[in-house]
GROMACS .gro file of C-alpha atoms in nm:
model
  499
    1MET     CA    1   8.813  -4.060   8.228
    2ALA     CA    2   8.857  -3.860   7.905
    3GLU     CA    3   8.593  -3.607   8.010
    4GLU     CA    4   8.755  -3.551   8.348
    5ALA     CA    5   9.095  -3.505   8.182
    6ILE     CA    6   8.963  -3.248   7.930
    7LEU     CA    7   8.770  -3.037   8.182
    8SER     CA    8   9.053  -3.046   8.438
    9TYR     CA    9   9.309  -2.944   8.176
   10LEU     CA   10   9.097  -2.647   8.059
   11GLU     CA   11   9.058  -2.531   8.422
   12LYS     CA   12   9.431  -2.449   8.427
   13ASN     CA   13   9.500  -2.391   8.057
   14VAL     CA   14   9.357  -2.169   7.785
   15GLU     CA   15   9.303  -2.438   7.525
   16ILE     CA   16   9.377  -2.785   7.395
   17SER     CA   17   9.543  -2.704   7.064
   18ASP     CA   18   9.540  -3.059   6.924
   19SER     CA   19   9.318  -3.342   7.047
   20GLY     CA   20   9.556  -3.599   6.897
   21ARG     CA   21   9.860  -3.480   7.094
   22PHE     CA   22   9.639  -3.441   7.403
   23ALA     CA   23   9.528  -3.806   7.375
   24ASP     CA   24   9.890  -3.925   7.336
   25GLU     CA   25  10.009  -3.715   7.631
   26PHE     CA   26   9.744  -3.851   7.869
   27GLY     CA   27   9.744  -4.207   7.731
   28LEU     CA   28   9.385  -4.187   7.604
   29ASP     CA   29   9.219  -4.332   7.298
   30HIS     CA   30   9.172  -4.050   7.046
   31ASN     CA   31   8.832  -4.176   6.933
   32GLU     CA   32   8.708  -4.160   7.294
   33VAL     CA   33   8.847  -3.807   7.329
   34VAL     CA   34   8.672  -3.698   7.010
   35ASN     CA   35   8.336  -3.839   7.127
   36VAL     CA   36   8.365  -3.659   7.463
   37ILE     CA   37   8.456  -3.330   7.291
   38LYS     CA   38   8.148  -3.358   7.067
   39SER     CA   39   7.926  -3.416   7.373
   40LEU     CA   40   8.077  -3.128   7.573
   41ASN     CA   41   8.052  -2.901   7.269
   42GLY     CA   42   7.683  -2.984   7.232
   43PHE     CA   43   7.616  -2.868   7.588
   44ARG     CA   44   7.846  -2.562   7.538
   45TYR     CA   45   8.091  -2.669   7.809
   46VAL     CA   46   8.357  -2.624   7.543
   47ASP     CA   47   8.391  -2.462   7.203
   48ALA     CA   48   8.553  -2.698   6.954
   49GLU     CA   49   8.698  -2.628   6.611
   50ASP     CA   50   8.780  -2.891   6.350
   51ILE     CA   51   9.139  -2.976   6.265
   52LYS     CA   52   9.215  -3.166   5.944
   53MET     CA   53   9.560  -3.284   5.843
   54GLU     CA   54   9.681  -3.492   5.552
   55LYS     CA   55   9.931  -3.754   5.658
   56TRP     CA   56  10.096  -4.059   5.506
   57VAL     CA   57  10.024  -4.407   5.639
   58LEU     CA   58  10.180  -4.738   5.547
   59THR     CA   59  10.000  -4.992   5.332
   60ASN     CA   60  10.008  -5.361   5.427
   61GLU     CA   61  10.301  -5.410   5.190
   62GLY     CA   62  10.482  -5.116   5.347
   63GLU     CA   63  10.425  -5.259   5.696
   64THR     CA   64  10.580  -5.587   5.585
   65TYR     CA   65  10.897  -5.414   5.463
   66THR     CA   66  10.948  -5.231   5.796
   67ALA     CA   67  11.014  -5.571   5.953
   68ALA     CA   68  11.173  -5.778   5.675
   69GLY     CA   69  11.340  -5.498   5.480
   70SER     CA   70  11.278  -5.382   5.126
   71PRO     CA   71  11.276  -5.645   4.847
   72GLU     CA   72  11.592  -5.500   4.689
   73VAL     CA   73  11.786  -5.528   5.015
   74GLN     CA   74  11.647  -5.876   5.082
   75LEU     CA   75  11.766  -5.977   4.736
   76PHE     CA   76  12.110  -5.814   4.781
   77LEU     CA   77  12.169  -5.990   5.115
   78ALA     CA   78  12.063  -6.325   4.966
   79ILE     CA   79  12.338  -6.305   4.702
   80PRO     CA   80  12.668  -6.463   4.822
   81PRO     CA   81  13.000  -6.300   4.722
   82GLU     CA   82  13.052  -6.556   4.445
   83GLY     CA   83  12.707  -6.494   4.294
   84ILE     CA   84  12.402  -6.722   4.266
   85PRO     CA   85  12.197  -6.881   3.982
   86ARG     CA   86  11.870  -6.703   3.898
   87GLU     CA   87  11.647  -7.003   3.967
   88GLU     CA   88  11.809  -7.070   4.304
   89LEU     CA   89  11.771  -6.706   4.412
   90GLN     CA   90  11.405  -6.704   4.304
   91LYS     CA   91  11.336  -7.016   4.512
   92LYS     CA   92  11.518  -6.859   4.806
   93LEU     CA   93  11.316  -6.534   4.803
   94GLY     CA   94  10.984  -6.626   4.642
   95PRO     CA   95  10.850  -6.501   4.306
   96SER     CA   96  10.710  -6.168   4.431
   97ILE     CA   97  11.014  -6.049   4.632
   98PHE     CA   98  11.247  -6.176   4.356
   99LYS     CA   99  11.065  -5.984   4.083
  100ILE     CA  100  11.043  -5.653   4.274
  101GLY     CA  101  11.393  -5.690   4.420
  102CYS     CA  102  11.553  -5.754   4.080
  103ALA     CA  103  11.389  -5.447   3.928
  104GLN     CA  104  11.483  -5.212   4.214
  105ALA     CA  105  11.835  -5.353   4.273
  106ALA     CA  106  11.917  -5.329   3.903
  107LYS     CA  107  11.780  -4.972   3.897
  108ASN     CA  108  12.008  -4.885   4.193
  109LYS     CA  109  12.306  -5.055   4.015
  110TRP     CA  110  12.360  -5.287   4.310
  111VAL     CA  111  12.368  -5.616   4.115
  112GLU     CA  112  12.482  -5.761   3.785
  113MET     CA  113  12.192  -5.939   3.612
  114GLY     CA  114  12.342  -6.214   3.396
  115LYS     CA  115  12.143  -6.463   3.195
  116GLN     CA  116  12.230  -6.745   3.432
  117MET     CA  117  12.397  -6.582   3.735
  118ILE     CA  118  12.323  -6.279   3.954
  119SER     CA  119  12.612  -6.119   4.139
  120ARG     CA  120  12.684  -5.813   4.354
  121LYS     CA  121  12.831  -5.495   4.205
  122VAL     CA  122  12.878  -5.322   4.544
  123GLN     CA  123  12.980  -5.454   4.883
  124HIS     CA  124  12.735  -5.267   5.107
  125VAL     CA  125  12.391  -5.103   5.072
  126ASP     CA  126  12.163  -4.897   5.298
  127ASP     CA  127  11.793  -4.981   5.320
  128LYS     CA  128  11.661  -4.629   5.259
  129VAL     CA  129  11.313  -4.763   5.184
  130LYS     CA  130  11.285  -4.937   5.521
  131ASN     CA  131  11.427  -4.635   5.704
  132SER     CA  132  11.182  -4.396   5.532
  133LEU     CA  133  10.889  -4.624   5.608
  134LEU     CA  134  10.987  -4.640   5.976
  135ARG     CA  135  11.015  -4.259   5.994
  136ILE     CA  136  10.667  -4.221   5.846
  137LYS     CA  137  10.528  -4.483   6.082
  138ASN     CA  138  10.676  -4.295   6.381
  139GLY     CA  139  10.539  -3.959   6.262
  140LYS     CA  140  10.876  -3.811   6.165
  141GLU     CA  141  10.951  -3.600   5.860
  142VAL     CA  142  11.068  -3.757   5.533
  143TYR     CA  143  11.218  -3.594   5.225
  144GLU     CA  144  10.962  -3.514   4.957
  145GLU     CA  145  11.158  -3.711   4.697
  146ASP     CA  146  11.147  -4.022   4.917
  147VAL     CA  147  10.772  -3.976   4.969
  148LYS     CA  148  10.715  -3.967   4.593
  149GLY     CA  149  10.909  -4.289   4.550
  150LEU     CA  150  10.719  -4.471   4.825
  151LYS     CA  151  10.388  -4.345   4.690
  152ALA     CA  152  10.474  -4.463   4.337
  153ARG     CA  153  10.551  -4.811   4.476
  154LYS     CA  154  10.218  -4.803   4.667
  155LEU     CA  155  10.392  -4.853   5.000
  156ILE     CA  156  10.219  -4.546   5.152
  157VAL     CA  157   9.881  -4.378   5.101
  158SER     CA  158   9.746  -4.037   5.197
  159GLN     CA  159   9.500  -4.028   5.485
  160THR     CA  160   9.300  -3.738   5.627
  161TRP     CA  161   9.335  -3.709   6.004
  162LYS     CA  162   9.054  -3.532   6.186
  163GLY     CA  163   9.073  -3.385   6.533
  164TYR     CA  164   8.974  -3.077   6.736
  165SER     CA  165   9.114  -2.773   6.908
  166VAL     CA  166   8.917  -2.698   7.226
  167LYS     CA  167   8.855  -2.389   7.443
  168LYS     CA  168   8.624  -2.317   7.734
  169GLY     CA  169   8.261  -2.265   7.634
  170PRO     CA  170   7.998  -2.033   7.787
  171ASN     CA  171   7.871  -2.312   8.015
  172TYR     CA  172   8.217  -2.436   8.119
  173ALA     CA  173   8.248  -2.600   8.460
  174PRO     CA  174   8.522  -2.827   8.603
  175ARG     CA  175   8.260  -3.101   8.622
  176ARG     CA  176   7.955  -3.165   8.414
  177LYS     CA  177   7.633  -3.095   8.598
  178LYS     CA  178   7.383  -3.376   8.598
  179VAL     CA  179   7.057  -3.238   8.464
  180ALA     CA  180   6.716  -3.394   8.514
  181THR     CA  181   6.512  -3.495   8.212
  182ASP     CA  182   6.180  -3.559   8.392
  183LEU     CA  183   5.991  -3.415   8.687
  184THR     CA  184   5.886  -3.721   8.888
  185ARG     CA  185   5.636  -3.782   9.164
  186GLU     CA  186   5.925  -3.847   9.404
  187ASN     CA  187   6.078  -3.506   9.324
  188LEU     CA  188   5.752  -3.338   9.423
  189GLN     CA  189   5.711  -3.542   9.741
  190ARG     CA  190   6.068  -3.479   9.858
  191GLY     CA  191   6.062  -3.116   9.752
  192ASP     CA  192   6.403  -3.145   9.583
  193TRP     CA  193   6.255  -3.024   9.255
  194ARG     CA  194   6.349  -2.671   9.368
  195GLU     CA  195   6.723  -2.755   9.340
  196LEU     CA  196   6.703  -2.958   9.021
  197GLU     CA  197   6.840  -2.825   8.694
  198PHE     CA  198   6.636  -2.952   8.401
  199LYS     CA  199   6.758  -3.028   8.054
  200GLU     CA  200   6.642  -2.774   7.798
  201TYR     CA  201   6.386  -2.878   7.541
  202ASN     CA  202   6.506  -2.885   7.183
  203PHE     CA  203   6.202  -2.765   6.995
  204ASN     CA  204   6.388  -2.803   6.662
  205ALA     CA  205   6.454  -3.174   6.710
  206LYS     CA  206   6.276  -3.400   6.468
  207GLY     CA  207   6.046  -3.670   6.596
  208GLN     CA  208   6.071  -4.037   6.518
  209PRO     CA  209   5.998  -4.105   6.150
  210VAL     CA  210   5.652  -4.247   6.094
  211LEU     CA  211   5.681  -4.600   5.962
  212GLY     CA  212   5.450  -4.676   5.674
  213GLY     CA  213   5.426  -4.771   5.312
  214HIS     CA  214   5.570  -4.561   5.031
  215LEU     CA  215   5.451  -4.556   4.673
  216HIS     CA  216   5.707  -4.655   4.412
  217PRO     CA  217   5.771  -4.386   4.147
  218LEU     CA  218   5.617  -4.613   3.881
  219LEU     CA  219   5.297  -4.639   4.086
  220LYS     CA  220   5.284  -4.261   4.128
  221VAL     CA  221   5.320  -4.191   3.757
  222ARG     CA  222   5.083  -4.476   3.667
  223GLN     CA  223   4.814  -4.324   3.887
  224GLN     CA  224   4.862  -3.984   3.725
  225ILE     CA  225   4.827  -4.135   3.377
  226LYS     CA  226   4.517  -4.328   3.489
  227ASN     CA  227   4.367  -4.001   3.605
  228ILE     CA  228   4.437  -3.844   3.265
  229PHE     CA  229   4.260  -4.129   3.085
  230ARG     CA  230   3.962  -4.104   3.318
  231GLN     CA  231   3.943  -3.727   3.268
  232MET     CA  232   3.919  -3.799   2.895
  233GLY     CA  233   3.630  -4.042   2.951
  234PHE     CA  234   3.814  -4.374   2.916
  235GLU     CA  235   3.730  -4.703   3.092
  236GLU     CA  236   4.004  -4.935   3.219
  237MET     CA  237   4.032  -5.281   3.063
  238PRO     CA  238   4.094  -5.589   3.283
  239THR     CA  239   4.465  -5.677   3.257
  240ASN     CA  240   4.503  -5.971   3.496
  241ASN     CA  241   4.611  -6.220   3.227
  242TYR     CA  242   4.991  -6.229   3.239
  243VAL     CA  243   4.976  -6.569   3.070
  244GLU     CA  244   4.817  -6.547   2.728
  245SER     CA  245   4.777  -6.772   2.427
  246SER     CA  246   4.961  -6.702   2.103
  247PHE     CA  247   4.620  -6.668   1.941
  248TRP     CA  248   4.516  -6.357   2.134
  249ASN     CA  249   4.874  -6.222   2.153
  250PHE     CA  250   4.956  -6.265   1.782
  251ASP     CA  251   4.702  -6.436   1.553
  252ALA     CA  252   4.398  -6.226   1.644
  253LEU     CA  253   4.611  -5.918   1.573
  254PHE     CA  254   4.678  -6.035   1.215
  255GLN     CA  255   5.043  -6.105   1.298
  256PRO     CA  256   5.175  -6.393   1.082
  257GLN     CA  257   5.301  -6.710   1.246
  258GLN     CA  258   5.645  -6.675   1.083
  259HIS     CA  259   5.694  -6.330   1.237
  260PRO     CA  260   6.032  -6.298   1.424
  261ALA     CA  261   5.855  -6.189   1.743
  262ARG     CA  262   5.727  -6.547   1.781
  263ASP     CA  263   6.080  -6.688   1.818
  264ALA     CA  264   6.189  -6.815   2.159
  265HIS     CA  265   6.468  -6.555   2.176
  266ASP     CA  266   6.205  -6.277   2.168
  267THR     CA  267   5.916  -6.433   2.365
  268PHE     CA  268   5.883  -6.635   2.686
  269PHE     CA  269   5.685  -6.951   2.604
  270LEU     CA  270   5.541  -7.165   2.885
  271LYS     CA  271   5.628  -7.530   2.943
  272ASP     CA  272   5.336  -7.603   3.175
  273PRO     CA  273   5.064  -7.546   3.074
  274SER     CA  274   5.213  -7.526   2.727
  275THR     CA  275   4.885  -7.481   2.536
  276THR     CA  276   4.549  -7.314   2.585
  277ARG     CA  277   4.228  -7.518   2.628
  278GLU     CA  278   3.957  -7.286   2.503
  279LEU     CA  279   3.930  -7.059   2.200
  280PRO     CA  280   3.613  -6.940   2.019
  281GLU     CA  281   3.611  -7.189   1.729
  282ASP     CA  282   3.405  -6.991   1.478
  283TYR     CA  283   3.629  -6.688   1.529
  284VAL     CA  284   3.941  -6.906   1.505
  285ASP     CA  285   3.821  -7.028   1.164
  286ARG     CA  286   3.777  -6.671   1.038
  287VAL     CA  287   4.124  -6.573   1.164
  288LYS     CA  288   4.271  -6.882   0.994
  289GLN     CA  289   4.105  -6.788   0.667
  290VAL     CA  290   4.218  -6.424   0.667
  291HIS     CA  291   4.577  -6.535   0.741
  292GLU     CA  292   4.583  -6.798   0.467
  293THR     CA  293   4.375  -6.656   0.180
  294GLY     CA  294   4.271  -6.311   0.296
  295GLY     CA  295   3.927  -6.156   0.285
  296TYR     CA  296   3.761  -5.823   0.358
  297GLY     CA  297   3.963  -5.669   0.074
  298SER     CA  298   4.292  -5.833   0.178
  299LYS     CA  299   4.505  -6.099   0.008
  300GLY     CA  300   4.619  -6.240   0.343
  301TYR     CA  301   4.968  -6.381   0.393
  302GLY     CA  302   4.932  -6.693   0.176
  303TYR     CA  303   5.075  -6.956   0.412
  304ASN     CA  304   4.949  -7.269   0.589
  305TRP     CA  305   4.817  -7.140   0.924
  306LYS     CA  306   4.872  -7.392   1.207
  307ARG     CA  307   4.639  -7.429   1.503
  308GLU     CA  308   4.913  -7.574   1.726
  309GLU     CA  309   5.110  -7.250   1.692
  310ALA     CA  310   4.807  -7.045   1.796
  311ASN     CA  311   4.749  -7.270   2.100
  312LYS     CA  312   5.092  -7.206   2.254
  313ASN     CA  313   5.089  -7.026   2.587
  314LEU     CA  314   5.328  -6.740   2.658
  315LEU     CA  315   5.388  -6.443   2.883
  316ARG     CA  316   5.215  -6.163   2.695
  317THR     CA  317   5.454  -5.948   2.495
  318HIS     CA  318   5.223  -5.644   2.480
  319THR     CA  319   4.897  -5.528   2.636
  320THR     CA  320   4.745  -5.528   2.286
  321ALA     CA  321   4.668  -5.893   2.370
  322VAL     CA  322   4.429  -5.753   2.630
  323THR     CA  323   4.286  -5.522   2.363
  324SER     CA  324   4.221  -5.810   2.120
  325ARG     CA  325   4.018  -5.999   2.382
  326MET     CA  326   3.827  -5.685   2.479
  327LEU     CA  327   3.746  -5.593   2.120
  328TYR     CA  328   3.623  -5.946   2.042
  329MET     CA  329   3.386  -5.930   2.342
  330LEU     CA  330   3.271  -5.583   2.231
  331ALA     CA  331   3.203  -5.706   1.875
  332GLN     CA  332   2.962  -5.972   2.005
  333LYS     CA  333   2.727  -5.699   2.130
  334PRO     CA  334   2.531  -5.430   1.940
  335PHE     CA  335   2.783  -5.171   1.827
  336ALA     CA  336   2.839  -4.877   2.063
  337PRO     CA  337   3.126  -4.622   2.078
  338LYS     CA  338   3.377  -4.700   2.352
  339LYS     CA  339   3.698  -4.561   2.499
  340TYR     CA  340   3.933  -4.804   2.674
  341PHE     CA  341   4.280  -4.791   2.831
  342SER     CA  342   4.515  -5.034   3.007
  343ILE     CA  343   4.841  -5.005   3.205
  344ASP     CA  344   5.015  -5.324   3.310
  345ARG     CA  345   5.321  -5.546   3.277
  346VAL     CA  346   5.445  -5.716   2.963
  347PHE     CA  347   5.738  -5.952   2.909
  348ARG     CA  348   6.005  -5.973   2.638
  349ASN     CA  349   6.300  -6.211   2.619
  350GLU     CA  350   6.553  -5.929   2.590
  351ALA     CA  351   6.909  -5.881   2.713
  352VAL     CA  352   6.905  -5.667   3.027
  353ASP     CA  353   7.098  -5.338   3.009
  354ARG     CA  354   7.059  -4.977   3.129
  355THR     CA  355   6.759  -4.915   2.897
  356HIS     CA  356   6.602  -5.262   2.863
  357LEU     CA  357   6.447  -5.515   3.099
  358ALA     CA  358   6.278  -5.845   3.031
  359GLU     CA  359   5.975  -5.711   3.218
  360PHE     CA  360   5.827  -5.362   3.188
  361HIS     CA  361   5.496  -5.171   3.174
  362GLN     CA  362   5.296  -5.073   2.868
  363ILE     CA  363   5.029  -4.804   2.845
  364GLU     CA  364   4.759  -4.840   2.581
  365GLY     CA  365   4.458  -4.632   2.484
  366LEU     CA  366   4.194  -4.690   2.215
  367ILE     CA  367   3.877  -4.528   2.084
  368CYS     CA  368   3.613  -4.736   1.906
  369ASP     CA  369   3.362  -4.542   1.693
  370ARG     CA  370   3.221  -4.510   1.341
  371ASP     CA  371   3.402  -4.337   1.055
  372ARG     CA  372   3.705  -4.227   1.257
  373THR     CA  373   4.000  -4.094   1.052
  374LEU     CA  374   4.374  -4.041   1.087
  375GLY     CA  375   4.297  -3.677   1.168
  376ASP     CA  376   4.092  -3.792   1.469
  377LEU     CA  377   4.388  -4.002   1.588
  378ILE     CA  378   4.630  -3.708   1.560
  379GLY     CA  379   4.386  -3.479   1.743
  380VAL     CA  380   4.342  -3.725   2.031
  381LEU     CA  381   4.719  -3.775   2.055
  382TYR     CA  382   4.774  -3.399   2.088
  383ASP     CA  383   4.512  -3.387   2.364
  384PHE     CA  384   4.653  -3.689   2.550
  385PHE     CA  385   5.022  -3.597   2.532
  386SER     CA  386   4.963  -3.230   2.612
  387ARG     CA  387   4.818  -3.349   2.945
  388LEU     CA  388   5.150  -3.527   3.003
  389GLY     CA  389   5.339  -3.202   2.946
  390MET     CA  390   5.434  -3.278   2.584
  391SER     CA  391   5.279  -3.023   2.350
  392LYS     CA  392   5.539  -3.040   2.070
  393LEU     CA  393   5.464  -3.355   1.868
  394ARG     CA  394   5.578  -3.502   1.539
  395PHE     CA  395   5.459  -3.814   1.361
  396LYS     CA  396   5.652  -4.055   1.142
  397PRO     CA  397   5.500  -4.332   0.924
  398ALA     CA  398   5.566  -4.679   1.064
  399TYR     CA  399   5.465  -5.043   1.013
  400ASN     CA  400   5.266  -5.262   1.252
  401PRO     CA  401   5.104  -5.592   1.149
  402TYR     CA  402   4.772  -5.492   1.308
  403THR     CA  403   4.745  -5.118   1.227
  404GLU     CA  404   4.732  -4.932   0.897
  405PRO     CA  405   4.813  -4.650   0.877
  406SER     CA  406   5.067  -4.653   1.164
  407MET     CA  407   5.265  -4.368   1.316
  408GLU     CA  408   5.557  -4.335   1.557
  409ILE     CA  409   5.512  -4.042   1.796
  410PHE     CA  410   5.799  -3.804   1.874
  411SER     CA  411   5.808  -3.520   2.126
  412TYR     CA  412   6.064  -3.242   2.165
  413HIS     CA  413   6.239  -3.285   2.498
  414GLU     CA  414   6.340  -2.948   2.643
  415GLY     CA  415   6.600  -3.105   2.873
  416PHE     CA  416   6.770  -3.317   2.605
  417LYS     CA  417   6.717  -3.044   2.339
  418LYS     CA  418   6.614  -3.303   2.082
  419TRP     CA  419   6.318  -3.502   1.952
  420VAL     CA  420   6.265  -3.836   2.130
  421GLU     CA  421   6.029  -4.121   2.045
  422VAL     CA  422   5.752  -4.142   2.305
  423GLY     CA  423   5.503  -4.390   2.157
  424ASN     CA  424   5.344  -4.574   1.868
  425SER     CA  425   4.996  -4.543   1.719
  426GLY     CA  426   4.767  -4.641   1.434
  427MET     CA  427   4.423  -4.752   1.315
  428PHE     CA  428   4.339  -5.121   1.355
  429ARG     CA  429   4.325  -5.305   1.021
  430PRO     CA  430   4.001  -5.447   0.873
  431GLU     CA  431   4.171  -5.792   0.868
  432MET     CA  432   4.171  -5.771   1.248
  433LEU     CA  433   3.835  -5.605   1.317
  434LEU     CA  434   3.597  -5.760   1.062
  435PRO     CA  435   3.662  -6.128   1.158
  436MET     CA  436   3.569  -6.027   1.514
  437GLY     CA  437   3.225  -5.915   1.394
  438PHE     CA  438   3.254  -5.535   1.382
  439PRO     CA  439   3.050  -5.349   1.117
  440GLU     CA  440   3.242  -5.230   0.809
  441ASP     CA  441   3.224  -4.862   0.907
  442ALA     CA  442   3.373  -4.927   1.254
  443ARG     CA  443   3.706  -4.754   1.306
  444ILE     CA  444   3.933  -4.805   1.605
  445ILE     CA  445   4.227  -4.574   1.670
  446ALA     CA  446   4.489  -4.671   1.931
  447TRP     CA  447   4.825  -4.567   2.073
  448GLY     CA  448   5.074  -4.695   2.326
  449LEU     CA  449   5.384  -4.594   2.523
  450SER     CA  450   5.595  -4.728   2.807
  451LEU     CA  451   5.553  -4.631   3.172
  452GLU     CA  452   5.923  -4.654   3.255
  453ARG     CA  453   6.048  -4.386   3.011
  454PRO     CA  454   5.842  -4.092   3.144
  455THR     CA  455   5.908  -4.204   3.502
  456MET     CA  456   6.285  -4.219   3.443
  457ILE     CA  457   6.281  -3.867   3.296
  458LEU     CA  458   6.065  -3.727   3.577
  459TYR     CA  459   6.282  -3.873   3.854
  460GLY     CA  460   6.621  -3.822   3.685
  461VAL     CA  461   6.697  -4.195   3.657
  462ASP     CA  462   6.930  -4.293   3.372
  463ASN     CA  463   6.946  -4.669   3.439
  464ILE     CA  464   6.618  -4.861   3.427
  465ARG     CA  465   6.759  -5.120   3.670
  466ASP     CA  466   6.768  -4.849   3.938
  467LEU     CA  467   6.395  -4.793   3.886
  468PHE     CA  468   6.248  -5.138   3.834
  469GLY     CA  469   6.375  -5.481   3.933
  470HIS     CA  470   6.545  -5.659   4.221
  471LYS     CA  471   6.829  -5.404   4.251
  472VAL     CA  472   6.607  -5.107   4.337
  473ASP     CA  473   6.724  -4.910   4.643
  474LEU     CA  474   6.421  -4.904   4.875
  475GLY     CA  475   6.567  -4.599   5.050
  476LEU     CA  476   6.521  -4.399   4.729
  477VAL     CA  477   6.159  -4.508   4.710
  478LYS     CA  478   6.100  -4.359   5.055
  479LYS     CA  479   6.275  -4.030   4.972
  480ASN     CA  480   6.140  -3.968   4.621
  481PRO     CA  481   5.918  -3.660   4.595
  482MET     CA  482   5.589  -3.648   4.407
  483CYS     CA  483   5.682  -3.541   4.052
  484ARG     CA  484   5.389  -3.398   3.863
  485LEU     CA  485   5.353  -3.472   3.494
  486GLY     CA  486   5.455  -3.158   3.308
  487ILE     CA  487   5.342  -2.904   3.571
  488ASP     CA  488   5.502  -2.724   3.863
  489ALA     CA  489   5.346  -2.610   4.190
  490ARG     CA  490   5.164  -2.322   4.011
  491GLY     CA  491   5.013  -2.558   3.754
  492GLU     CA  492   5.236  -2.425   3.476
  493GLN     CA  493   5.435  -2.639   3.237
  494THR     CA  494   5.807  -2.654   3.317
  495GLU     CA  495   6.114  -2.779   3.136
  496GLU     CA  496   6.238  -2.964   3.445
  497THR     CA  497   5.930  -3.180   3.488
  498SER     CA  498   5.797  -3.225   3.135
  499ILE     CA  499   5.854  -3.573   2.999
   0.00000   0.00000   0.00000
């Protein structure tokens, strides 16, 4: 019906200047008129131009006052000539109308607000608020001063009205021609294909999106970092033990049992199974000794080491727990240089905010060889991080229970224009390595960093909860491009993509 009305009107008239007025004149729904105009415009039956107008519409509160009157007038009419007690008037009107009405009526100097009684100061009032609201509702003009007052009282809000002006298009016809979309067998048999008008092909139209899996940004960056480790000759360690014993997570790493990281507010301990069943007893005895009395040139910590603490099961707090198991297995064989890496999840009992989660990924690399030095560690770190697009490095002395010396790693971020911490590193202590069975000249250098931080920088994410966790927008995962680590399409380092 709307299409017939539009085409018939344009047959006798130059244009439809306003689709809204056209819909009102012909008793049509404006939304239906707009949809028909869009369709006719697509087939060039008409040429349509957008019309946008700002207009005022009533809020729900404003609608209420068009029927019942403004609160100040309701209050004025509820006051008898002799006046009325405050409490009685409040019960009569209700708390909301009473409060607003009192404020506005007093402002207009209509009433006398006594401590006990409220009385009229004038005999008659006009409900200008109601009248202005009705004029706006009926599309009539209202004084600008009245509009400001209604807007301040939140009785009206601005709304953008969208419509069209319409003229005849190059393919205009009083009626839309029905075009065929397919050439059928029946058309050929009847011979009516000669008279058919076929719909044009749109060679620019996009096909149906191919449904399939999409790699999460963390998986993309993790694969790139894996490739870097493999290019440097590293082997991947098995990381399938999310549940670990305190022994491998802490004790084997020469971390004392009174360390704050072992508290329940920092670590997730398991209730079932609460303890581990198997540990290498001879190695446990050596770890116990080095904690209590020292050895291998160390004084130890000088406390009573408890086996029940070492037996407690937990969700691993770092992938160095994987490293401790791997190094122990390596020490039981004839010594041979090795390079290992791991990338997997770890768990910390931390408060969740924009930069912290209770679950995240840790990247770890280590090199086991003879007579390695701090200079070797720094050289390897420059090689590794330069492959990530970070060539400007600084190192700061740090403390770790299981490495000495230890260094925090900083890189200059071109986007932030400042130095940011990107990892931690060090050389594993003799108190950790020698009880495992390594020779005295064995040296193991290691470093670690998070997976989330470089991924957030690469993909422009400033809240870790948007990247990892149950609130991730799966639509973003589908749309995210492949961000290369520190290189652009020409293979050159760029400020935009370096992490």
